[in-house]
Coordinates of C-alpha atoms and ligand atoms in Angstrom, one line a residue:
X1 CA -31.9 -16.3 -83.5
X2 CA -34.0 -16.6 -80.4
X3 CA -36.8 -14.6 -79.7
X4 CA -35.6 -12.1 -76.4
X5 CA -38.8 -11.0 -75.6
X6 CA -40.1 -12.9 -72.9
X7 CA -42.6 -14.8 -73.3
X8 CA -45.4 -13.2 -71.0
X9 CA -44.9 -10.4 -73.7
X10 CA -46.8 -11.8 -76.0
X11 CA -49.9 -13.2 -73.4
X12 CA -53.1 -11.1 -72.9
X13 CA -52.7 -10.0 -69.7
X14 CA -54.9 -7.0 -69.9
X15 CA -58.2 -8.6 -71.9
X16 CA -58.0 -5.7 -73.7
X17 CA -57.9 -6.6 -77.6
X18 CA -58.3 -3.1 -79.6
X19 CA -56.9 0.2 -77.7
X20 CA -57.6 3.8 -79.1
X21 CA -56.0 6.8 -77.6
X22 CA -55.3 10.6 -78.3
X23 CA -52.4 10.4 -80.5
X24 CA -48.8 10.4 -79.7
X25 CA -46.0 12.4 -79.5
X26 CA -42.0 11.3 -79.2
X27 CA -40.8 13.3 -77.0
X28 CA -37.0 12.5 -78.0
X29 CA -36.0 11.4 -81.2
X30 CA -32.8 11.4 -84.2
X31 CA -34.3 12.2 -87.7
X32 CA -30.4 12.8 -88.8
X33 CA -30.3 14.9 -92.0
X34 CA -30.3 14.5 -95.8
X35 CA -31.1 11.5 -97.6
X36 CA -31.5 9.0 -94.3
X37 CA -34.2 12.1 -93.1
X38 CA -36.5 11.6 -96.1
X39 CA -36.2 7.7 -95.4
X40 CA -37.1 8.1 -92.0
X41 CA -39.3 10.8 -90.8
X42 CA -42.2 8.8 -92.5
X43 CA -42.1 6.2 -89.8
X44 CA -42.3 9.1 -87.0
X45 CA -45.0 10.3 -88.8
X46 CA -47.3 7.3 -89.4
X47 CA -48.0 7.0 -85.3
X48 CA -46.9 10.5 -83.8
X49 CA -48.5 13.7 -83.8
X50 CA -45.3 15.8 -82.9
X51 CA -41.6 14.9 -82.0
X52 CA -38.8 16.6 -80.2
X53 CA -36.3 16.3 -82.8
X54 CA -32.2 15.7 -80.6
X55 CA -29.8 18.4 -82.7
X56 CA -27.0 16.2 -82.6
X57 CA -26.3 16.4 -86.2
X58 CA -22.4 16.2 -87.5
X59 CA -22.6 20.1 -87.6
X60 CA -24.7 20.5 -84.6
X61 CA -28.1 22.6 -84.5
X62 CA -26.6 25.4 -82.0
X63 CA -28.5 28.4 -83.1
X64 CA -31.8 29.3 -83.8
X65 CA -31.4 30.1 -87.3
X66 CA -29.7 26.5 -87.4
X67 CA -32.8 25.0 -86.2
X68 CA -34.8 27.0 -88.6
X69 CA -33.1 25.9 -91.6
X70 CA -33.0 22.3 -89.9
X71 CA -37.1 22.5 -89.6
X72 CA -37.4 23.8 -92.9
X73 CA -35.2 20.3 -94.0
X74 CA -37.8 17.9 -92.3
X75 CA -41.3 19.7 -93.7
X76 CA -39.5 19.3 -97.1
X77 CA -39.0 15.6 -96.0
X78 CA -42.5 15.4 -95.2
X79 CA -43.9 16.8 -98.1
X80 CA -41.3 14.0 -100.4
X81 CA -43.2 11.1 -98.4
X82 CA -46.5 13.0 -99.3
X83 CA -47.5 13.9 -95.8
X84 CA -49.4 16.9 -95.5
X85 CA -47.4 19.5 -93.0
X86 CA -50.4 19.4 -90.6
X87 CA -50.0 15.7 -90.0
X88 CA -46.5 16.2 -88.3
X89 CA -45.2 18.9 -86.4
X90 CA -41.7 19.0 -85.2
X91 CA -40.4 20.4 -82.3
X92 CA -37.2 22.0 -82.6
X93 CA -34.7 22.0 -80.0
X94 CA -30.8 23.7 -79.3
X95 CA -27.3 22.3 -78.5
X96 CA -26.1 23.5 -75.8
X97 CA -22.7 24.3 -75.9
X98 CA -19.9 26.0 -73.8
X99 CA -20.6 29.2 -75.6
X100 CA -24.3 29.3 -75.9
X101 CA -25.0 32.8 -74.9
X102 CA -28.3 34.3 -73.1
X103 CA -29.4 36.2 -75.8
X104 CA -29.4 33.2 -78.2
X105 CA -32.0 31.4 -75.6
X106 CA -34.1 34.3 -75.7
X107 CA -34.7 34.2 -79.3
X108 CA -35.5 30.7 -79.4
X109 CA -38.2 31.0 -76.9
X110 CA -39.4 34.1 -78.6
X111 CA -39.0 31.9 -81.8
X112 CA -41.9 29.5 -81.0
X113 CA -40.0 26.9 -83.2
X114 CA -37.6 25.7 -80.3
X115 CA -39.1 23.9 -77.8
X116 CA -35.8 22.4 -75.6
X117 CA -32.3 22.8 -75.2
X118 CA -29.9 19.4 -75.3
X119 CA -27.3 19.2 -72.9
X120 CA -25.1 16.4 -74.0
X121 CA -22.0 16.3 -72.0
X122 CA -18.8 16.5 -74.2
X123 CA -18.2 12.9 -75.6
X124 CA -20.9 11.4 -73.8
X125 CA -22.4 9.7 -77.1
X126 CA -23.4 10.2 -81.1
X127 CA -22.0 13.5 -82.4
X128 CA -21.2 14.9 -79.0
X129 CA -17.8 16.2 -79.5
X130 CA -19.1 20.1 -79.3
X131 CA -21.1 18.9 -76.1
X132 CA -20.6 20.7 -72.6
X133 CA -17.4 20.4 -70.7
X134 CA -18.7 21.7 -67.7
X135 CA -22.2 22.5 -67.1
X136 CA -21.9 25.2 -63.9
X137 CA -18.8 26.5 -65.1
X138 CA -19.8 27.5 -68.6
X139 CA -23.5 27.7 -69.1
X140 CA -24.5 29.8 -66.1
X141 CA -26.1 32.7 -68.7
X142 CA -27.5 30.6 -70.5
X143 CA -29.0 28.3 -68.0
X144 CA -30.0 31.7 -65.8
X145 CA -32.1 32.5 -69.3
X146 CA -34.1 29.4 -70.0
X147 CA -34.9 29.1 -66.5
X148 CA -36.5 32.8 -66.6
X149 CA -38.5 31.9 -69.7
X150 CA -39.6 28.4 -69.4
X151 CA -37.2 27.2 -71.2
X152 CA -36.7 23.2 -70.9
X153 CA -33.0 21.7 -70.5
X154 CA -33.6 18.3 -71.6
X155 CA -30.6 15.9 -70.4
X156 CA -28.3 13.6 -71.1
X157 CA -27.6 12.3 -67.9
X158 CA -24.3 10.4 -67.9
X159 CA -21.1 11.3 -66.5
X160 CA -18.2 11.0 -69.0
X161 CA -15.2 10.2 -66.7
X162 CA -13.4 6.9 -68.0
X163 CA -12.7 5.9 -64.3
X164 CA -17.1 5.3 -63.8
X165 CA -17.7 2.4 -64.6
X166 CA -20.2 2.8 -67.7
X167 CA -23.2 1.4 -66.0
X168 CA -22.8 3.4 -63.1
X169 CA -22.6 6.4 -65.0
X170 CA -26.2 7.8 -65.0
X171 CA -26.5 7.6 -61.0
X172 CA -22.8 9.2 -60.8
X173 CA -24.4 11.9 -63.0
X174 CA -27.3 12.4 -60.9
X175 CA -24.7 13.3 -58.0
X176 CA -22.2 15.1 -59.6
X177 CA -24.3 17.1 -62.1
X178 CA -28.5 17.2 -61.6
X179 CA -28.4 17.5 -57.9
X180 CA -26.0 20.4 -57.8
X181 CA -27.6 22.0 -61.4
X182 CA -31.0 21.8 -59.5
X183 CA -30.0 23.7 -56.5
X184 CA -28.4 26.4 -58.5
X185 CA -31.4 26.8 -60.6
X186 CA -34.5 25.3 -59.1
X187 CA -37.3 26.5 -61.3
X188 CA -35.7 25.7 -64.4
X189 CA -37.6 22.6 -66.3
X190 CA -35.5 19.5 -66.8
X191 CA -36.2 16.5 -68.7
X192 CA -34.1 13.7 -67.7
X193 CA -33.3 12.1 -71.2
X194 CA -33.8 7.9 -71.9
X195 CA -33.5 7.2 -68.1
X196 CA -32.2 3.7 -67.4
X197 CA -31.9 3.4 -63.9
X198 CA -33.4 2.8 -60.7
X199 CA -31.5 5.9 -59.2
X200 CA -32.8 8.1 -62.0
X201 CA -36.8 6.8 -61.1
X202 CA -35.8 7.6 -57.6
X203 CA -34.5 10.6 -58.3
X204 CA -37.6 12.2 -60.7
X205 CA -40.2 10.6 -58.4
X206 CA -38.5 12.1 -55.2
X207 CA -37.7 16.2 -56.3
X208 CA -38.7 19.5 -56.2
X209 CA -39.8 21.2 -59.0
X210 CA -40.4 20.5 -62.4
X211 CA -38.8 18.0 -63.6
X212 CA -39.8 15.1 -65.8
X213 CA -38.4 11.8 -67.7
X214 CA -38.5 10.8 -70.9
X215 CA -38.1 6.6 -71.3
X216 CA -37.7 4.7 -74.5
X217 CA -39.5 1.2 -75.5
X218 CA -36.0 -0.9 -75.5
X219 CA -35.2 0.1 -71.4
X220 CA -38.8 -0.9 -70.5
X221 CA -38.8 -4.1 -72.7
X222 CA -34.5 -5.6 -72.4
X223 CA -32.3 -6.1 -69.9
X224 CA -28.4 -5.7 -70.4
X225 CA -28.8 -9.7 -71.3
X226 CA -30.1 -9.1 -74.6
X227 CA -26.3 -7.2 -75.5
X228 CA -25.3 -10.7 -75.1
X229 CA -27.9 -13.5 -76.0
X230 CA -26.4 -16.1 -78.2
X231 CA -23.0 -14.0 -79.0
X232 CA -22.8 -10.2 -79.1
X233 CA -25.1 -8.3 -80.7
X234 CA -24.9 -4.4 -81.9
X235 CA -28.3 -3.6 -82.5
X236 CA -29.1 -3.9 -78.8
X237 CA -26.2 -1.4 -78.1
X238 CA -27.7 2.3 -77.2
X239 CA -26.4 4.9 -74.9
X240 CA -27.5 4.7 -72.1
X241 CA -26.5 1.3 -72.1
X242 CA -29.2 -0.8 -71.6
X243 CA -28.9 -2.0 -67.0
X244 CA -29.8 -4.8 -65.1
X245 CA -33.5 -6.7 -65.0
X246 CA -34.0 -4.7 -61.5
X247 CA -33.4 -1.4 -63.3
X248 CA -36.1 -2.4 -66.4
X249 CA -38.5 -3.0 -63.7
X250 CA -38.4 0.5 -61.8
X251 CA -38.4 1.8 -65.3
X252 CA -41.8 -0.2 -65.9
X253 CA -43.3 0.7 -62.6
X254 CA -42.5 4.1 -63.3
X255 CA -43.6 4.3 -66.7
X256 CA -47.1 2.3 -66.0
X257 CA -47.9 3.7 -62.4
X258 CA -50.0 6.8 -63.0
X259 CA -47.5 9.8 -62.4
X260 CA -47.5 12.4 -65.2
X261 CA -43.7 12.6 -64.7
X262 CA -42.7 10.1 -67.0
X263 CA -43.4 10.3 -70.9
X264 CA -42.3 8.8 -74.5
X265 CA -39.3 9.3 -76.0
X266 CA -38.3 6.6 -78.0
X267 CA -34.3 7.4 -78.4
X268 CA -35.4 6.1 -82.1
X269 CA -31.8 6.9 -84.2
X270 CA -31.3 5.3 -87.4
X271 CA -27.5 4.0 -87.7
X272 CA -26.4 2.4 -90.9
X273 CA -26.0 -1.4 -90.9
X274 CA -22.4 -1.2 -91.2
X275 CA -21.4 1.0 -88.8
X276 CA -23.7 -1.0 -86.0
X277 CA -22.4 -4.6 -87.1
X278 CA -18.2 -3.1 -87.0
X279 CA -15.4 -3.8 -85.0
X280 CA -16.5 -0.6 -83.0
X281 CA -19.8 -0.5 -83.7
X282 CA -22.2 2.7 -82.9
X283 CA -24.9 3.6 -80.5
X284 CA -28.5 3.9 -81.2
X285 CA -31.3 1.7 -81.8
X286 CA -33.9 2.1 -84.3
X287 CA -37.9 1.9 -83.1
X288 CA -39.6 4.7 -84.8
X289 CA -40.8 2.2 -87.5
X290 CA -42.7 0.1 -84.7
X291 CA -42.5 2.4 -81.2
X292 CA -46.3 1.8 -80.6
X293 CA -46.2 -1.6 -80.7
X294 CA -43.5 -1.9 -78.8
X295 CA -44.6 0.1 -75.9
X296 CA -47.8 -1.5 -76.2
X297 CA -46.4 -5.0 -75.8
X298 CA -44.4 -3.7 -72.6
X299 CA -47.1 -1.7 -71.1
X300 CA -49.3 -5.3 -71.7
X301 CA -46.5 -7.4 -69.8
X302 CA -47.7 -5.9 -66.9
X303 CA -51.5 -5.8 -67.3
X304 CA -50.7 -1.4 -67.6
X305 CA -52.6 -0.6 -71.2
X306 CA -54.7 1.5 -69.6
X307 CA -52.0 3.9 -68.6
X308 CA -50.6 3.4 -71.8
X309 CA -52.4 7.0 -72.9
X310 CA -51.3 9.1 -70.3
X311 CA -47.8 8.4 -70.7
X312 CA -47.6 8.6 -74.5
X313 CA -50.1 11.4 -75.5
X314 CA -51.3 13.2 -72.1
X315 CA -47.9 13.6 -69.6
X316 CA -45.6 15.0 -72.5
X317 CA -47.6 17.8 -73.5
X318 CA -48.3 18.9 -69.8
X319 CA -45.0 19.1 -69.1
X320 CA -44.3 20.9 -72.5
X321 CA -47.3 23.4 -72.0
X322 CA -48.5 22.1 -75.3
X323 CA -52.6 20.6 -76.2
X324 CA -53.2 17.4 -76.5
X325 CA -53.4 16.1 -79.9
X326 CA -57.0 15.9 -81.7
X327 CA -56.8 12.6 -83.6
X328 CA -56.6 8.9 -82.3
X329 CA -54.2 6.1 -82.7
X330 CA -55.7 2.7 -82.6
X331 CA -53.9 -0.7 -82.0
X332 CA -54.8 -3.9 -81.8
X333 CA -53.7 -7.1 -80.6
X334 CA -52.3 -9.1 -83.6
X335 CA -49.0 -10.8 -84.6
X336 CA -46.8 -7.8 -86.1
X337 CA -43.6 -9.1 -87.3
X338 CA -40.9 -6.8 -87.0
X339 CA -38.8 -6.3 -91.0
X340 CA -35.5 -7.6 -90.8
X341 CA -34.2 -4.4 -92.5
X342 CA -35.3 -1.4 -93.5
X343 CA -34.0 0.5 -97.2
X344 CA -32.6 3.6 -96.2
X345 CA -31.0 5.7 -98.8
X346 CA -27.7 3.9 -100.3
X347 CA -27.6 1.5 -97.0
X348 CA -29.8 0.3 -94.9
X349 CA -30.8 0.0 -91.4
X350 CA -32.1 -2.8 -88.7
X351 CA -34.8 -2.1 -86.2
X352 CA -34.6 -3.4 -82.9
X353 CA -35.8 -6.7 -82.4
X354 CA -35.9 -7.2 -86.1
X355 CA -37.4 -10.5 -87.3
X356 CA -39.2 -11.1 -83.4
X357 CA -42.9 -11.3 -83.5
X358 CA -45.1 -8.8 -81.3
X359 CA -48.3 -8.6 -79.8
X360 CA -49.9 -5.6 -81.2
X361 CA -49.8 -3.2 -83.8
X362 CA -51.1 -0.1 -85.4
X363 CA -54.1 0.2 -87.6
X364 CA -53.2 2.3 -90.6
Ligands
NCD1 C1 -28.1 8.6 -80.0 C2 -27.7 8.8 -81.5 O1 -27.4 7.9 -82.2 O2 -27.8 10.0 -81.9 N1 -27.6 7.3 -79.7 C3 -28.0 6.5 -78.6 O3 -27.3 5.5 -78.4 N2 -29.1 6.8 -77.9 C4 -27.6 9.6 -79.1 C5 -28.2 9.6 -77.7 O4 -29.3 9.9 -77.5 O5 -27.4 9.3 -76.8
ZN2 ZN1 -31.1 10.4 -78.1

C-alpha cells in the first residue's frame, strides 16, 4: 500500500533533532470499557499525563455515580498494566442527555472527578443513540448550571439532518446550534470537539468568550483523499469525516500559530478489526498508541515544533483551570514504524497509518 503521508512529512524542516516538553495531556479520547480498556489505556498512559476520557460507552456514563464507577474501572486497568495511579489521571466527563437535570451538574462539579459534559447530538456518531435531540429545547437547566459553575460543554459539532450534506455538517452546526447556544449562554465554556473545518477555525479564532478547540493528529496530517487512495479504506473513516486539503491547512495554521485556543485531543477510539473492514464499517481511528509522533511529524511539515508544547501540554490545562504537568516527554527524530495491528483482547485493532514509516518518536 502506498505511503499517504506526504513526503515533506518525513524531511527536517525544523533542524530540530531531539524535542523535550512538559508532558501531555489528550484532551478527548475513547478508553471503551472492559477487556479492550485494560488493552488500551496503557498506550494513553505511556505519553499523556491526563486524558478527558468521551462517556460514550453502550450504557452511557450519564451520572456522576456512573462516572465514578467508570473511573474506578480505568485505575483498576492501570494498575493490571502495572502503572502506578499517579502516572495517569483521568478526567472524567458526563453525557448529556435530554433529561440531564441541574442538580446532577452540580454534583459533578462539586465532585472534582468530572471535568466536562459531552453533548453529542442524537445519532450523530459511536454510541449516540441517548444523545441530545434538541439542545435549547431540552437542556436549558442543565446548561443554565454548568455555565454558573464553570462547568465545560465540550461538543460534538455536527448537525444530524440527512438532507446536509455530511461534509457540510460541522459549519451547518456552527449556525444552527453554537451560534445561537452561545448567545443564550455566553459565559459558559465550550470546547468545540475534533474540529475539521475551516468554518469551525473561523469560528473559535473569531468569538467571544471562552471557547476553545480540541484537534486530533489524523485532521492535521489527511485530507478526505486518504478515504480513498488505492480503493476504499476504513481505517481512515472517523467522524467528523476527514474534509478537503484547504480545510487540513486552517486546521495546521491554527493548531501551529501561537493561540492558546486550540489543544490535543487525539479522537483516539479503538474499533475492532472487523467491524472497521465491514460492509458498513464503523467510525473511529486509533492513535493513542503513536499520537506524539504523529503530531510531531505534522507540526514538523510546517517548520511548527516549537509550538508543538503549547498546544499539547500548556493550552489544555489553561482552558481546563488545571497545572501543568511536572514531568517531560522527549522525542526524537528517528524512523518509527507504525505496527500493522495491535492484540486487543479476543480481536484486534489497526492504528492509523499502520505499516507507514514516521519521522519521530518517543523515548521510553
Ligand atoms: C468516536 C467513537 O468511536 O467513539 N468515533 C469517531 O469517529 N470519532 C466517537 C466520536 O468522537 O465521534
Ligand atoms: Zn470522540
Amino acid at each position: 500500500m502506498q505511503n499517504t503521508l506526504m513526503d515533506n512529512k518525513l524531511l527536517n524542516n525544523s533542524g530540530t533533532d531531539m524535542l523535550t516538553i512538559a508532558r501531555p495531556d489528550d484532551w478527548h479520547l475513547h478508553l471503551r470499557d472492559g477487556a479492550v480498556l485494560e488493552s488500551v489505556v496503557a498506550d494513553t498512559a505511556r505519553q499523556f499525563a491526563r486524558a478527558i476520557i468521551m462517556p460514550n460507552l453502550k450504557a452511557p456514563v450519564v451520572s456522576v455515580d456512573l462516572a465514578q464507577a467508570y473511573h474506578d474501572r480505568i485505575c483498576r486497568a492501570l494498575t493490571a498494566n502495572g502503572i502506578q495511579k499517579s502516572a495517569f489521571t483521568p478526567l472524567m466527563t458526563l453525557y448529556l442527555t435530554d433529561n440531564t437535570t441541574a442538580a446532577e451538574i452540580i454534583k459533578a462539579k462539586a465532585s472534582g472527578l468530572v471535568h466536562g459534559v459531552k453533548l453529542y447530538p442524537a445519532g450523530a456518531t459511536t454510541n449516540s443513540d441517548a444523545g441530545v435531540t434538541n439542545l435549547l429545547k431540552h437542556c436549558g437547566p442543565a446548561l443554565e448550571a454548568m455555565q454558573e459553575v464553570g462547568m465545560p460543554l465540550l461538543v460534538h459539532g455536527e448537525v444530524t439532518d440527512p438532507d446536509i450534506d455530511l461534509f457540510d455538517r460541522e459549519a451547518v452546526f456552527i449556525d444552527r446550534v453554537m451560534i445561537p447556544l452561545r448567545r443564550a449562554f455566553p459565559d459558559l465554556k465550550v470546547v468545540f470537539e475534533h474540529l475539521t473545518t475551516r468554518e469551525g477555525v473561523d469560528y473559535v479564532t473569531q468569538a467571544q468568550g471562552p471557547v476553545a478547540a480540541t484537534i486530533t493528529a489524523h485532521h492535521l496530517l489527511y485530507n478526505r483523499n486518504a478515504l480513498f487512495q488505492g480503493g476504499i479504506r476504513p481505517h481512515w473513516y472517523c467522524l467528523p469525516v476527514l474534509k478537503r486539503e484547504q480545510h487540513r491547512q486552517a486546521l495546521v495554521e491554527a493548531a501551529t500559530g501561537g493561540s492558546g485556543r486550540f489543544f490535543l485531543g487525539t479522537d483516539s477510539a479503538p474499533h475492532p478489526k472487523g467491524l472497521k473492514e465491514h460492509a458498513c464499517g464503523c467510525a473511529g481511528c486509533y492513535t493513542a498508541l503513536h499520537a506524539m509522533e504523529l503530531y510531531a511529524t505534522a507540526f514538523d511539515s510546517v517548520g511548527k515544533l516549537d509550538q508543538l508544547e503549547a498546544f499539547a501540554s500548556l493550552n489544555g490545562p489553561a482552558f481546563y483551570g488545571l497545572p501543568v504537568n511536572q514531568g517531560t516527554l522527549t522525542l526524537q527524530r528517528q524512523a518509527y514504524v507504525i505496527p500493522a495491528e495491535l492484540p486487543m483482547a479476543d480481536t484486534s485493532v489497526v492504528p492509523l497509518a499502520a505499516g507507514e514509516t514516521l519521522g519521530w518518536a518517543v523515548r521510553a
